[in-house]
Rosetta silent file (secondary structure, phi, psi, omega in degrees, C-alpha in Angstrom):
SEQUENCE: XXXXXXXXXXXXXXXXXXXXXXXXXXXXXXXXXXXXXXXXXXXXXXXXXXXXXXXXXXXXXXXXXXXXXXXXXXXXXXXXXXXXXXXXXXXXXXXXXXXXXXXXXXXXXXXXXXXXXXXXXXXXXXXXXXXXXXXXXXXXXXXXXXXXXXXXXXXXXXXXXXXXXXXXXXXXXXXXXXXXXXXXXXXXXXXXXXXXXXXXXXXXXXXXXXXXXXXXXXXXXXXXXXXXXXXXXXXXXXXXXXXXXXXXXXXXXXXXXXXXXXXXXXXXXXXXXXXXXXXXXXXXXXXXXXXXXXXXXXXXXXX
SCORE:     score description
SCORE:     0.000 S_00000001
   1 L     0.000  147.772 -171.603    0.000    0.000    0.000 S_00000001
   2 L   -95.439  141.382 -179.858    1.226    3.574   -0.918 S_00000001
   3 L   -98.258  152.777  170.851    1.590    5.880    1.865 S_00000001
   4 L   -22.260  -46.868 -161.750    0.813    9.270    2.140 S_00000001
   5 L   -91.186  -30.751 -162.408    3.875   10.262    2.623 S_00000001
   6 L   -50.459  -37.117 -160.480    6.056    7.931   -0.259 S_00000001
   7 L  -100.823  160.606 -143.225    5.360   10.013   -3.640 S_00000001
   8 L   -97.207   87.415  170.846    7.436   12.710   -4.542 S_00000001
   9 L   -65.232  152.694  176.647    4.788   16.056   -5.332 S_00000001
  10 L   -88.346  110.853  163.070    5.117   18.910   -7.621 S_00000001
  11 L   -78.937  121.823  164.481    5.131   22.060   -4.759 S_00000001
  12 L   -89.041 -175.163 -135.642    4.304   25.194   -5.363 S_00000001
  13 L  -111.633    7.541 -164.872    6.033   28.523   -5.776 S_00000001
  14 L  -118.538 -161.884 -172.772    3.274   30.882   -4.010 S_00000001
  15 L    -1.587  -52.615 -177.724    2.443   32.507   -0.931 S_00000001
  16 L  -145.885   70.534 -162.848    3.434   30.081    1.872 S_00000001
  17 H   -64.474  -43.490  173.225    5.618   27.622   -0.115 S_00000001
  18 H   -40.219 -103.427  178.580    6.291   25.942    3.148 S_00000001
  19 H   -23.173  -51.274  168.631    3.112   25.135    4.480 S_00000001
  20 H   -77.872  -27.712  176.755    1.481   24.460    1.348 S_00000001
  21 H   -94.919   16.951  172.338    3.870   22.184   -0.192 S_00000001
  22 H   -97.744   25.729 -155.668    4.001   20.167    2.585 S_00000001
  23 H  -125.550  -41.748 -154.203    0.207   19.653    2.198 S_00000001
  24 H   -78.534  -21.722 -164.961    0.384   18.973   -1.833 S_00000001
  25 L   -53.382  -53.027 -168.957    3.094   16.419   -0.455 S_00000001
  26 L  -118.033   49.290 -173.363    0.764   15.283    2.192 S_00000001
  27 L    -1.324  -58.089  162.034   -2.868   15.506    2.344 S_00000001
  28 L   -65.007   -5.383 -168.719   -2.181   15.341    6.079 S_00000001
  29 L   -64.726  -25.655  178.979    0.288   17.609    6.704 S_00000001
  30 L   -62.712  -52.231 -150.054   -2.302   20.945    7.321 S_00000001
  31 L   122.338  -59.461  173.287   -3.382   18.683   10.714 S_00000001
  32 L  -151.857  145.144 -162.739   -6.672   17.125    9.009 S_00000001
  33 H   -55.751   -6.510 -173.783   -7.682   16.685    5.409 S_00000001
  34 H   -86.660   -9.507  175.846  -10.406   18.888    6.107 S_00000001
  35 H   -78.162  -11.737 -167.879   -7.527   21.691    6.602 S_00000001
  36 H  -103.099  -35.107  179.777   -6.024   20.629    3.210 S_00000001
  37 H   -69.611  -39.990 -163.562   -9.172   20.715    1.335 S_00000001
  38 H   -79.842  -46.723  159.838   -9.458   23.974    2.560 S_00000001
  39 H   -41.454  -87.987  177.406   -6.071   24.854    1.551 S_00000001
  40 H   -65.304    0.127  153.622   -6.307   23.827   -2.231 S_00000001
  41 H   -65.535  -30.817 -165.837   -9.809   25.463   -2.503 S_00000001
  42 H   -68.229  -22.171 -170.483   -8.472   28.588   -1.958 S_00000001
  43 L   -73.894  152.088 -146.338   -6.090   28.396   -4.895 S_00000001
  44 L   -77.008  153.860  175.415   -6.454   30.162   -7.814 S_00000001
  45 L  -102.205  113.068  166.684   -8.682   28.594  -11.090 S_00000001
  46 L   -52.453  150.469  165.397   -6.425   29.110  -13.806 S_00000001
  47 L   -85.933  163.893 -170.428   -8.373   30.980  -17.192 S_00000001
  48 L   -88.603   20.975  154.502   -8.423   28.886  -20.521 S_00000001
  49 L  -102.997    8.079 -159.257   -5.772   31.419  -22.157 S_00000001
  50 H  -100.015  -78.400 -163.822   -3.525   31.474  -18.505 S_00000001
  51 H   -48.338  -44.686  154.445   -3.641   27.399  -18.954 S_00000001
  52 H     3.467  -70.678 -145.254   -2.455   27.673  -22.623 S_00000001
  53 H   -96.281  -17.687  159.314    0.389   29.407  -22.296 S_00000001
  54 H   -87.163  -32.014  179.874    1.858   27.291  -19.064 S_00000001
  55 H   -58.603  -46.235 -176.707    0.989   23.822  -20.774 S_00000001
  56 H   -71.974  -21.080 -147.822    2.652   25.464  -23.587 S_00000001
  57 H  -110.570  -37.534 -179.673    5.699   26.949  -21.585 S_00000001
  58 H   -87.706  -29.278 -173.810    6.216   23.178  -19.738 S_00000001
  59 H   -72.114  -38.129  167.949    5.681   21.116  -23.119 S_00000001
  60 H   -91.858  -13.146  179.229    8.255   23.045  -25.206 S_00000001
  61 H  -120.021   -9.496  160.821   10.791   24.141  -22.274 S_00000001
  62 L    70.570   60.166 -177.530    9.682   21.460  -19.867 S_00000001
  63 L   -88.611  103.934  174.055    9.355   24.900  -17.153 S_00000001
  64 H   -31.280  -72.810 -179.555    8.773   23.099  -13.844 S_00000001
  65 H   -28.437  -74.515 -155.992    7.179   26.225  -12.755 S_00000001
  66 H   -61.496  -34.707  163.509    4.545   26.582  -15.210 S_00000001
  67 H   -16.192  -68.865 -130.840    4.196   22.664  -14.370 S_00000001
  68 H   -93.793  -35.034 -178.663    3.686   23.224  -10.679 S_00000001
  69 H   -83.000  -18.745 -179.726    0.842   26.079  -11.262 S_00000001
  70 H   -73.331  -30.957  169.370   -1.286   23.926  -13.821 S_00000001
  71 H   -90.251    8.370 -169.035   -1.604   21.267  -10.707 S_00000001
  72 H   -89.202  -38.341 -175.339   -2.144   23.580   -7.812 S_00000001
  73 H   -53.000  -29.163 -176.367   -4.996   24.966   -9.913 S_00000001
  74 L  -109.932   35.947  163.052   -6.934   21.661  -10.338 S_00000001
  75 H   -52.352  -14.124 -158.955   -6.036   19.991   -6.772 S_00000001
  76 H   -79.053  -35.446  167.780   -9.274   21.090   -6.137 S_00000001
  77 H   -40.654  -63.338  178.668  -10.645   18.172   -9.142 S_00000001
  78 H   -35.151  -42.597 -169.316   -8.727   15.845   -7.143 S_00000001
  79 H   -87.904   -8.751  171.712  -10.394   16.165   -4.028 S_00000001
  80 H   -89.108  -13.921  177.085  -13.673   16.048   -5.389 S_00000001
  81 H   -89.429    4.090  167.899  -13.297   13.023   -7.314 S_00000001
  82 H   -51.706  -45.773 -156.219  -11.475   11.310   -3.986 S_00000001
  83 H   -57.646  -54.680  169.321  -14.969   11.980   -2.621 S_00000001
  84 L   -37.982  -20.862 -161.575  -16.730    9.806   -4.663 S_00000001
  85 L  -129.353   36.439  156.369  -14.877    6.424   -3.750 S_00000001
  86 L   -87.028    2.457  177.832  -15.227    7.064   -0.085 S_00000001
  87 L   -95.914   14.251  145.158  -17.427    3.881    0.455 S_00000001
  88 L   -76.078  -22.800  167.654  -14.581    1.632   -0.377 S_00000001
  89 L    99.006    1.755  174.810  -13.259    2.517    3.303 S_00000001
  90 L   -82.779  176.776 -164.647   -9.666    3.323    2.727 S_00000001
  91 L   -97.689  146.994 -144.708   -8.666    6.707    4.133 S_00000001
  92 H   -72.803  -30.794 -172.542   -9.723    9.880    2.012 S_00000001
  93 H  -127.997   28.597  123.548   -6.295   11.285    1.856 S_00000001
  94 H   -51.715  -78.042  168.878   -4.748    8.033    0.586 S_00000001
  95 H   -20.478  -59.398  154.328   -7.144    8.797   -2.022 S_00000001
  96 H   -29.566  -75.121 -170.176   -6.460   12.254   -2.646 S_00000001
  97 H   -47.528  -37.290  176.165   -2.724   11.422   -2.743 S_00000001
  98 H   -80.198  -25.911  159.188   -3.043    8.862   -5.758 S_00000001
  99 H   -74.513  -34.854  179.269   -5.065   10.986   -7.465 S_00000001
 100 H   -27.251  -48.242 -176.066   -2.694   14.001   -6.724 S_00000001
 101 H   -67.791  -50.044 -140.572    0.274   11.249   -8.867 S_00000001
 102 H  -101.742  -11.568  177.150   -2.493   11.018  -11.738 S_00000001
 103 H   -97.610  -22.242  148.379   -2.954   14.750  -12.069 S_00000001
 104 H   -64.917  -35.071  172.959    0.704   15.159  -12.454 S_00000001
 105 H   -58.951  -50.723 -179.291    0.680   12.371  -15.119 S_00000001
 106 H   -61.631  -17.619  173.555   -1.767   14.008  -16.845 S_00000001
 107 H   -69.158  -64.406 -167.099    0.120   17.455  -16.561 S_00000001
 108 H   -63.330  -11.024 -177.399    3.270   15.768  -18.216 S_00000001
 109 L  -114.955    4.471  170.630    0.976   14.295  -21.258 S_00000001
 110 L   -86.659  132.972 -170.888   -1.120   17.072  -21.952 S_00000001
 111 L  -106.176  114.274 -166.093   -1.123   18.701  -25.371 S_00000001
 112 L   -97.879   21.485 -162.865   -2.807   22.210  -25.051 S_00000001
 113 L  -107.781  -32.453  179.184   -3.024   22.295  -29.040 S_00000001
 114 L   -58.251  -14.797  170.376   -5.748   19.268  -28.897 S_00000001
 115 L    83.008    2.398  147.257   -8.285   21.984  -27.982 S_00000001
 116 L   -85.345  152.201 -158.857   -9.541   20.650  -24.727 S_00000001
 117 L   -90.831  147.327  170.474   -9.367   21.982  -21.264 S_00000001
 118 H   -70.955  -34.187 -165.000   -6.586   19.956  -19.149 S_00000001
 119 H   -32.265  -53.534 -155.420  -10.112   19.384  -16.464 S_00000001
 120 H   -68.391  -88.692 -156.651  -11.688   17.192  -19.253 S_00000001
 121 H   -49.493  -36.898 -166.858   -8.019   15.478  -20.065 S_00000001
 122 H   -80.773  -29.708  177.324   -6.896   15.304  -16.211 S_00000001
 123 H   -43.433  -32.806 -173.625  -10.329   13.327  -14.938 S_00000001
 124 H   -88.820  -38.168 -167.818   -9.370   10.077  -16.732 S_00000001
 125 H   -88.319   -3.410  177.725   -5.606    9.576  -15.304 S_00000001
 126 H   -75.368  -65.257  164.725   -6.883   11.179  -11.769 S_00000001
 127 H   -43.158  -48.690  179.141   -9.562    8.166  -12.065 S_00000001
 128 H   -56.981  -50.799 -153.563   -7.150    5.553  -12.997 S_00000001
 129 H   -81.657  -24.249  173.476   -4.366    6.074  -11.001 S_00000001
 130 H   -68.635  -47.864 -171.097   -7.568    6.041   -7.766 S_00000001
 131 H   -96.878  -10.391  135.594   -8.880    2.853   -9.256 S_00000001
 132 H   -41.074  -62.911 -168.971   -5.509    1.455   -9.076 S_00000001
 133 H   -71.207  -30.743  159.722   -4.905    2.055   -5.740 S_00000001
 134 L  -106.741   42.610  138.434   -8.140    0.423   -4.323 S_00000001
 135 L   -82.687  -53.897 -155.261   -7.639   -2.483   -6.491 S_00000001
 136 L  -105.608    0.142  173.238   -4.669   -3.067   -4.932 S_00000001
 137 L  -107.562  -35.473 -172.639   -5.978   -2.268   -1.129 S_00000001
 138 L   -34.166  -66.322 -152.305   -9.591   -2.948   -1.156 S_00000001
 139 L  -137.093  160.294  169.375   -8.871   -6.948   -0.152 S_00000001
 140 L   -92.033  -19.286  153.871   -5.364   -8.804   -0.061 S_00000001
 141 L   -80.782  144.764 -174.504   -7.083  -10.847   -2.544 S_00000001
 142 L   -77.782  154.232  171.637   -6.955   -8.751   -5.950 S_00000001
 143 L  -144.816   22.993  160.338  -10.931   -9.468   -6.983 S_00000001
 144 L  -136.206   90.567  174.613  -10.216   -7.398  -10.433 S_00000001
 145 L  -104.073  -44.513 -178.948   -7.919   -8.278  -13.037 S_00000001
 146 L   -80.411  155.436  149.875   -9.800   -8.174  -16.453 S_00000001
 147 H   -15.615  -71.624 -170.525  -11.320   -4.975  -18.246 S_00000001
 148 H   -44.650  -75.235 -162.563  -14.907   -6.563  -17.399 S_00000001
 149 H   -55.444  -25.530  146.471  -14.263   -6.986  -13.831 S_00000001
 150 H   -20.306  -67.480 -155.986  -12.864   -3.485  -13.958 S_00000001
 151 H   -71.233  -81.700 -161.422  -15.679   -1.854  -15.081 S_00000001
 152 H   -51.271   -3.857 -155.927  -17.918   -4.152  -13.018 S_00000001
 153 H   -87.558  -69.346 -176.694  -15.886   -3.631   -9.698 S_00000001
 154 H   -70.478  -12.025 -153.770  -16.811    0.439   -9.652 S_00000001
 155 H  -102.997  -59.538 -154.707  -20.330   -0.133  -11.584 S_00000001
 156 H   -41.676  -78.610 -168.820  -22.270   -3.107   -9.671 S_00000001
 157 H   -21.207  -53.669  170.787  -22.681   -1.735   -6.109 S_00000001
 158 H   -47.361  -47.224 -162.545  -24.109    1.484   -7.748 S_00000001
 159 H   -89.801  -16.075  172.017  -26.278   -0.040  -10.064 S_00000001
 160 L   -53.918   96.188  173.236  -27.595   -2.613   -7.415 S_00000001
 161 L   -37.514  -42.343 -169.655  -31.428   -1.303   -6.410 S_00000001
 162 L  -138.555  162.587 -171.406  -31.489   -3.645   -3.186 S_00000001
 163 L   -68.599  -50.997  177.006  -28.852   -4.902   -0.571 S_00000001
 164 L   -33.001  163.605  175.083  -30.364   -8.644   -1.871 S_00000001
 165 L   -50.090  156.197  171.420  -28.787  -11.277   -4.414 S_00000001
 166 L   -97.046  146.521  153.181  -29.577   -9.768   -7.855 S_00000001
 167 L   -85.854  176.021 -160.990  -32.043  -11.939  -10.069 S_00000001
 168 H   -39.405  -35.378 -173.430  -31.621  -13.499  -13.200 S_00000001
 169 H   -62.076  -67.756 -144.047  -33.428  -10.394  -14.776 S_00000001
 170 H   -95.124  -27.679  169.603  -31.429   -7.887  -13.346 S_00000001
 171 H   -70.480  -14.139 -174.944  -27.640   -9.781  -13.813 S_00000001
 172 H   -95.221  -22.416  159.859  -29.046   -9.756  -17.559 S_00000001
 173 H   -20.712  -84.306  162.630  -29.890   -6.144  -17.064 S_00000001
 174 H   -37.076  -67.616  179.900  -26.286   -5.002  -15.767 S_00000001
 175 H   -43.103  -27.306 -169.238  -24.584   -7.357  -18.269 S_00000001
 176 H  -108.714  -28.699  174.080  -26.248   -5.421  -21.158 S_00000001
 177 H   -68.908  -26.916 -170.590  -25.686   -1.991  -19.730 S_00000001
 178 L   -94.466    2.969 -179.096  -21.862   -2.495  -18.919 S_00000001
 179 L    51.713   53.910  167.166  -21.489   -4.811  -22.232 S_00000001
 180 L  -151.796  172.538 -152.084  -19.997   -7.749  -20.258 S_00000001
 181 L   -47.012  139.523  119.867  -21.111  -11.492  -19.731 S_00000001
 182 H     1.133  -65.376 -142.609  -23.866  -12.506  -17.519 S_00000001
 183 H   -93.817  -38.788  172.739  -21.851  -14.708  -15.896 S_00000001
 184 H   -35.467  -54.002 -156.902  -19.119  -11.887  -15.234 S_00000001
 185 H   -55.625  -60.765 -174.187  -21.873  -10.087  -13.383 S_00000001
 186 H   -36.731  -57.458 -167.113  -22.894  -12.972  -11.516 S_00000001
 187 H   -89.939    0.936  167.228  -19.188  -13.829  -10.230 S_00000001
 188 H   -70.780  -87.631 -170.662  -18.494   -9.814   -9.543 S_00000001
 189 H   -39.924  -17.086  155.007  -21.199   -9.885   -7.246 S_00000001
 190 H   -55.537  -84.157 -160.025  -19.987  -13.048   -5.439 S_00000001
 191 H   -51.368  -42.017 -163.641  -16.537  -11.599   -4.785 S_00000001
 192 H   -56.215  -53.100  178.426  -17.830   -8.277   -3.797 S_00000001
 193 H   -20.182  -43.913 -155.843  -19.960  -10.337   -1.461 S_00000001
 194 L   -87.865 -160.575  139.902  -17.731  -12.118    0.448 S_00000001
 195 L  -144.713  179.996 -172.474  -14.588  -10.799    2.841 S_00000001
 196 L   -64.372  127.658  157.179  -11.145  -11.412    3.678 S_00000001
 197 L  -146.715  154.588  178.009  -10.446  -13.929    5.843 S_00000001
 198 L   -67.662  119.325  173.583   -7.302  -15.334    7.979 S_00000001
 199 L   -73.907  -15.974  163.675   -6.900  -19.061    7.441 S_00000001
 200 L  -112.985  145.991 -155.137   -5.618  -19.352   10.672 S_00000001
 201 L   -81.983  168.049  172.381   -7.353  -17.961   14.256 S_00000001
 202 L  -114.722  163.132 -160.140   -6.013  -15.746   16.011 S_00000001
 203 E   -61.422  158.523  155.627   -5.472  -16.091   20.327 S_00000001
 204 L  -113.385  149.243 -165.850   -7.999  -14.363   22.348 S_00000001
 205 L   -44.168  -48.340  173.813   -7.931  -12.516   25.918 S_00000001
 206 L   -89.409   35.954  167.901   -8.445  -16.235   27.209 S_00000001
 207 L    88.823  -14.435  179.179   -6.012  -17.862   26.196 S_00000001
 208 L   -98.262  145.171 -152.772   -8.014  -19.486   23.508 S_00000001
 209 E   -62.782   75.006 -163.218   -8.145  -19.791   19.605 S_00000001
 210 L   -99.059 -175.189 -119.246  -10.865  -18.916   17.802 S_00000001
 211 L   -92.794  140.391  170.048  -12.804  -21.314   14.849 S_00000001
 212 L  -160.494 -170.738 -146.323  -10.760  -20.366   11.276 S_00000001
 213 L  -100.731  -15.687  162.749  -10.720  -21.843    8.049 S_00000001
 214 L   -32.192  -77.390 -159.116   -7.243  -23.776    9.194 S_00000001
 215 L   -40.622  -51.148 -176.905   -9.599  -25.699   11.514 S_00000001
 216 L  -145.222   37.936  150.046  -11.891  -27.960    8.645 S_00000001
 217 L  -117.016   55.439  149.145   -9.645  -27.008    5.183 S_00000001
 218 L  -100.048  150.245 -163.379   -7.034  -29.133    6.586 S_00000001
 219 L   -90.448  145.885 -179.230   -6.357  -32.679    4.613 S_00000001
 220 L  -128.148   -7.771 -175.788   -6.985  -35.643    7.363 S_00000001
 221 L   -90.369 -175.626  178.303   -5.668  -37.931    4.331 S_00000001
 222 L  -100.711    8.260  143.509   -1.705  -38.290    3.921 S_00000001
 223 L   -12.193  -51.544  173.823   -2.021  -35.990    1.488 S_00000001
 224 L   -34.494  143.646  166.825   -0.948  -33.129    3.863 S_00000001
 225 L   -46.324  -72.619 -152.066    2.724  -31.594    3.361 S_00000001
 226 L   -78.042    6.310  178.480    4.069  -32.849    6.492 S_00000001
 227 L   -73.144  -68.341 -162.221    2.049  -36.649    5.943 S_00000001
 228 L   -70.113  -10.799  163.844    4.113  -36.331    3.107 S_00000001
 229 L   -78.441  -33.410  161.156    7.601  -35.595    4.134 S_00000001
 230 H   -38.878  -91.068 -173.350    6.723  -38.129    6.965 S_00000001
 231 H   -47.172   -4.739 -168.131    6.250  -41.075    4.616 S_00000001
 232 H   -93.448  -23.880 -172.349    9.125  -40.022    2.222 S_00000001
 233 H   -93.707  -29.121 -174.010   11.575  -40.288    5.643 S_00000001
 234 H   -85.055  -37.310  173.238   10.206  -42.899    6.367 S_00000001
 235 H   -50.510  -52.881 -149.435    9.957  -44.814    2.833 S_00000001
 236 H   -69.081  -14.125 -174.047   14.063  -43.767    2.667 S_00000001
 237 H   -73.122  -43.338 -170.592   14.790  -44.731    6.549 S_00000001
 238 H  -105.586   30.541  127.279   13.491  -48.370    5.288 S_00000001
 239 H   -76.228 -126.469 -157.265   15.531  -48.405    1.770 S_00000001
 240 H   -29.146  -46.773 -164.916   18.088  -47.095    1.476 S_00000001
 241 H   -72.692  -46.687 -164.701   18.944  -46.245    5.706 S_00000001
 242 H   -76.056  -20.929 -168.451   18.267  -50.177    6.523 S_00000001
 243 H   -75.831  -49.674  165.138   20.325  -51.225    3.487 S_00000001
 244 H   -44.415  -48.249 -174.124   23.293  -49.007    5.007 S_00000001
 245 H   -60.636  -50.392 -167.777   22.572  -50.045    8.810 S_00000001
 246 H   -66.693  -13.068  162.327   22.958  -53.926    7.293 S_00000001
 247 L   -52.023  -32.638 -177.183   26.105  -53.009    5.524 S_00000001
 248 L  -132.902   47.222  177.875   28.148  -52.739    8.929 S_00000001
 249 L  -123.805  148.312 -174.560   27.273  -56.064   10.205 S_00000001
 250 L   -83.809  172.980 -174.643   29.111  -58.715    9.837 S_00000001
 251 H   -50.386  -63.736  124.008   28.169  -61.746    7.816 S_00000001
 252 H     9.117  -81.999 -159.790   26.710  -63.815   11.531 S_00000001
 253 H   -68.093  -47.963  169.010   25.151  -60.834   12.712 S_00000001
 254 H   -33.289  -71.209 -169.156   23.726  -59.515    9.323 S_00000001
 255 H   -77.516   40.113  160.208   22.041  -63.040    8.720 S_00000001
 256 H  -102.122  -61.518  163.101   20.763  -63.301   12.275 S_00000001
 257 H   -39.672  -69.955  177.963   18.948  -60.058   11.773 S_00000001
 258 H   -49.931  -29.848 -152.976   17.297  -60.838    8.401 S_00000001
 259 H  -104.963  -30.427  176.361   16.374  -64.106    9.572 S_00000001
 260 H   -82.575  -40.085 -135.433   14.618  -62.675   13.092 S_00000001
 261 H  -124.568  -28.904 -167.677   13.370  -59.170   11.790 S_00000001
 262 L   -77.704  -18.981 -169.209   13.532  -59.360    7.417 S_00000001
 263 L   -75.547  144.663  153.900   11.290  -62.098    6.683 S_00000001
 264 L   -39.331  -58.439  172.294    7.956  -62.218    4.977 S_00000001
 265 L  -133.119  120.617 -174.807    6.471  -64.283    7.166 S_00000001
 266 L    51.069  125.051  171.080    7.106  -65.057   10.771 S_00000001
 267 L   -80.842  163.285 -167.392   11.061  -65.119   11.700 S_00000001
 268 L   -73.733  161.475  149.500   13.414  -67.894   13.097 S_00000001
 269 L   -58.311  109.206 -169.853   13.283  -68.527   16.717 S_00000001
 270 H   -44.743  -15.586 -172.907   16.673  -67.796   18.441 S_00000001
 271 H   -59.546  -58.260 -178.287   16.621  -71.588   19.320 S_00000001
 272 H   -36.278  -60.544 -153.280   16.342  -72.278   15.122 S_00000001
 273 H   -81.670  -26.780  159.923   19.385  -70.092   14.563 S_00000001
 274 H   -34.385  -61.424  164.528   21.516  -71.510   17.535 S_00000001
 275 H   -44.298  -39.282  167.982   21.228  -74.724   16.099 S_00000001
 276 H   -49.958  -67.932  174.539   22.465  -73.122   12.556 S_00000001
 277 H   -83.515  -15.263  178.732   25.538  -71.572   13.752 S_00000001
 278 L    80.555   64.635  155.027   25.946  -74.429   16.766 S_00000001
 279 L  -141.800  158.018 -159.615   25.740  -71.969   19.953 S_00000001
 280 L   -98.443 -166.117 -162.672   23.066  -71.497   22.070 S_00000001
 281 H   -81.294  -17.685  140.217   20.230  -69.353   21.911 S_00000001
 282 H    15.747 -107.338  166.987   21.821  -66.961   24.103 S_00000001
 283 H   -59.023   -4.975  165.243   24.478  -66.072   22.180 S_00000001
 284 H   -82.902  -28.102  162.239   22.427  -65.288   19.653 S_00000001
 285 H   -78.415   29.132  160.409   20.400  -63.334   21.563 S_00000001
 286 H  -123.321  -57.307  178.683   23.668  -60.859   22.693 S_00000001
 287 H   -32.342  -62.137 -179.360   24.654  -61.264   18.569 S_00000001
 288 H   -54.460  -23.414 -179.285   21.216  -59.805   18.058 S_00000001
 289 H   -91.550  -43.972 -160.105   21.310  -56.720   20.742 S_00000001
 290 H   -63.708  -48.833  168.828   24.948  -55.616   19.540 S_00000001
 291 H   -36.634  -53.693 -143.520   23.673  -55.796   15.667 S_00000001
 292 H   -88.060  -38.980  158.914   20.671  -53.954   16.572 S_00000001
 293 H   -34.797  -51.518 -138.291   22.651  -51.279   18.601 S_00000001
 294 H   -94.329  -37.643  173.749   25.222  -50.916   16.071 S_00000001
 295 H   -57.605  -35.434  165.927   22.299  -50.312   13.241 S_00000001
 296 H   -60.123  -23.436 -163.544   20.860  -47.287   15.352 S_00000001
 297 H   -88.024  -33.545  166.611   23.780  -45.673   15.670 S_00000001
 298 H   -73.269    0.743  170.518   24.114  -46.178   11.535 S_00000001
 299 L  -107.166   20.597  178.364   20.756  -45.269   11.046 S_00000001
 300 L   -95.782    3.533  169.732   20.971  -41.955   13.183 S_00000001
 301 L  -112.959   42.532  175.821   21.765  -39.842    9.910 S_00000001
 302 L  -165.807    8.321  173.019   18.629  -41.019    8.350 S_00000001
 303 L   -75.977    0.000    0.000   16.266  -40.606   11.839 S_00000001
């Protein structure tokens, strides 16, 4: 989000350069935007041969000055079309400020030979550069990307008669005045619908949690990320890590292991393998604890 304070303003050159250009800087800067509005009312409304001749004076000599007086005169445009888009809920002289950047763009692109007033020409990039900025603030989800959903983003709320769902009649209604899809309408009016929410709760004064989307979107299958990084340590602990442990046993101890703990079905008895190597079951039983130590400690880079 752009702050108030980040973009770099054209100041002017008059009365109380101080005061005022910390204002064109800053909506806030006066003490409260209603001090600022009052500020840039006061300033003078250029005449349509006194706009001429500075549009003309910055386009062929690029004179900052004449620049700086073609925007103090229409700050006043700015603040009225801020006004309009105060029911999106961001603060009015955020609002201001972004148009403030689109009325300089429009300063640096105006041609005063096209025969139009800059008011007319400044109105569109003052809107844009507004409709930018609460596009990109409104929600932390973007809910406008296309042209359509542009246009439908600023139009629907307005054109909606009642706080209710719209019917079929009236989404075909909309759809034919803004000259986009039905179904566009339909799925504007969802997203508008809905709000932002944190997939995970946040703590409360009593120590407790509260109910978030965390709570029942979570996978109960092994699906999950950490299910799956489970089984994959686990798949590789019994390749590759047992294949490694059995590796630093000796031929005796290796096939005493495989023969108690590797088999398909049921493993020898220490009696069975006593009889095999011809020692008793004992010792086969101490062979078997040292093996099985000595595999944890090789299978501790693969826990």
């Amino acid at each position: 989000m752009k702050s108030a304070n980040s973009s770099s303003m054209i100041v002017p050159a008059a009365t109380n350069p101080g005061a005022l250009a910390m204002a064109i800087a800053n909506p806030g800067a006066l003490g409260t935007i209603d001090a600022y509005i009052g500020a840039v009312n006061r300033l003078p409304v250029l005449t349509a041969e006194q706009e001429s001749t500075l549009a003309r004076q910055y386009r062929d000599g690029q004179d900052l000055n004449a620049a700086r007086e073609l925007v103090l005169s229409h700050l006043r445009l700015v603040v009225a079309i801020a006004r309009q888009y105060l029911g999106y809920g961001l603060p009015h002289a955020d609002l201001i400020q972004e148009g403030n950047v689109g009325l300089m763009k429009a300063v640096k692109r105006f041609d005063p030979d096209r025969g139009v007033r800059l008011v007319s020409f400044a109105i569109h990039w003052i809107k844009a550069e507004i409709h930018e900025y609460i596009l990109k603030n409104w929600r932390l989800v973007k809910v406008a990307t296309t042209k359509a959903q542009r246009k439908l983003f600023f139009n629907l709320r307005s054109m909606k008669r009642e706080a209710h769902a719209l019917t079929p009649e009236q989404v075909e209604e909309i759809a034919t005045s803004l000259n986009v899809r039905p179904q566009d309408v339909a799925e504007m009016e969802v997203r508008l619908s809905g709000q932002d929410m944190a997939l995970e709760g946040r703590g409360t004064d009593d120590g407790e949690t509260d109910f978030a989307p965390i709570a029942y979107l979570s996978d109960e299958g092994r699906s999950e990320p950490s299910h799956v990084l489970e089984d994959r340590r686990r798949d590789q602990l019994h390749g590759e890590g047992l294949s490694s442990a059995l590796e630093t046993l000796d031929a005796r101890s290796r096939r005493i292991i495989e023969a108690r703990w590797l088999q398909d079905e049921g493993g020898s008895t220490l009696q069975e393998l006593a009889d095999e190597f011809g020692v008793s079951a004992e010792r086969i039983r101490q062979i078997e604890a040292r093996a099985m130590t000595k595999m944890r400690g090789a299978l501790a880079d693969y826990a």
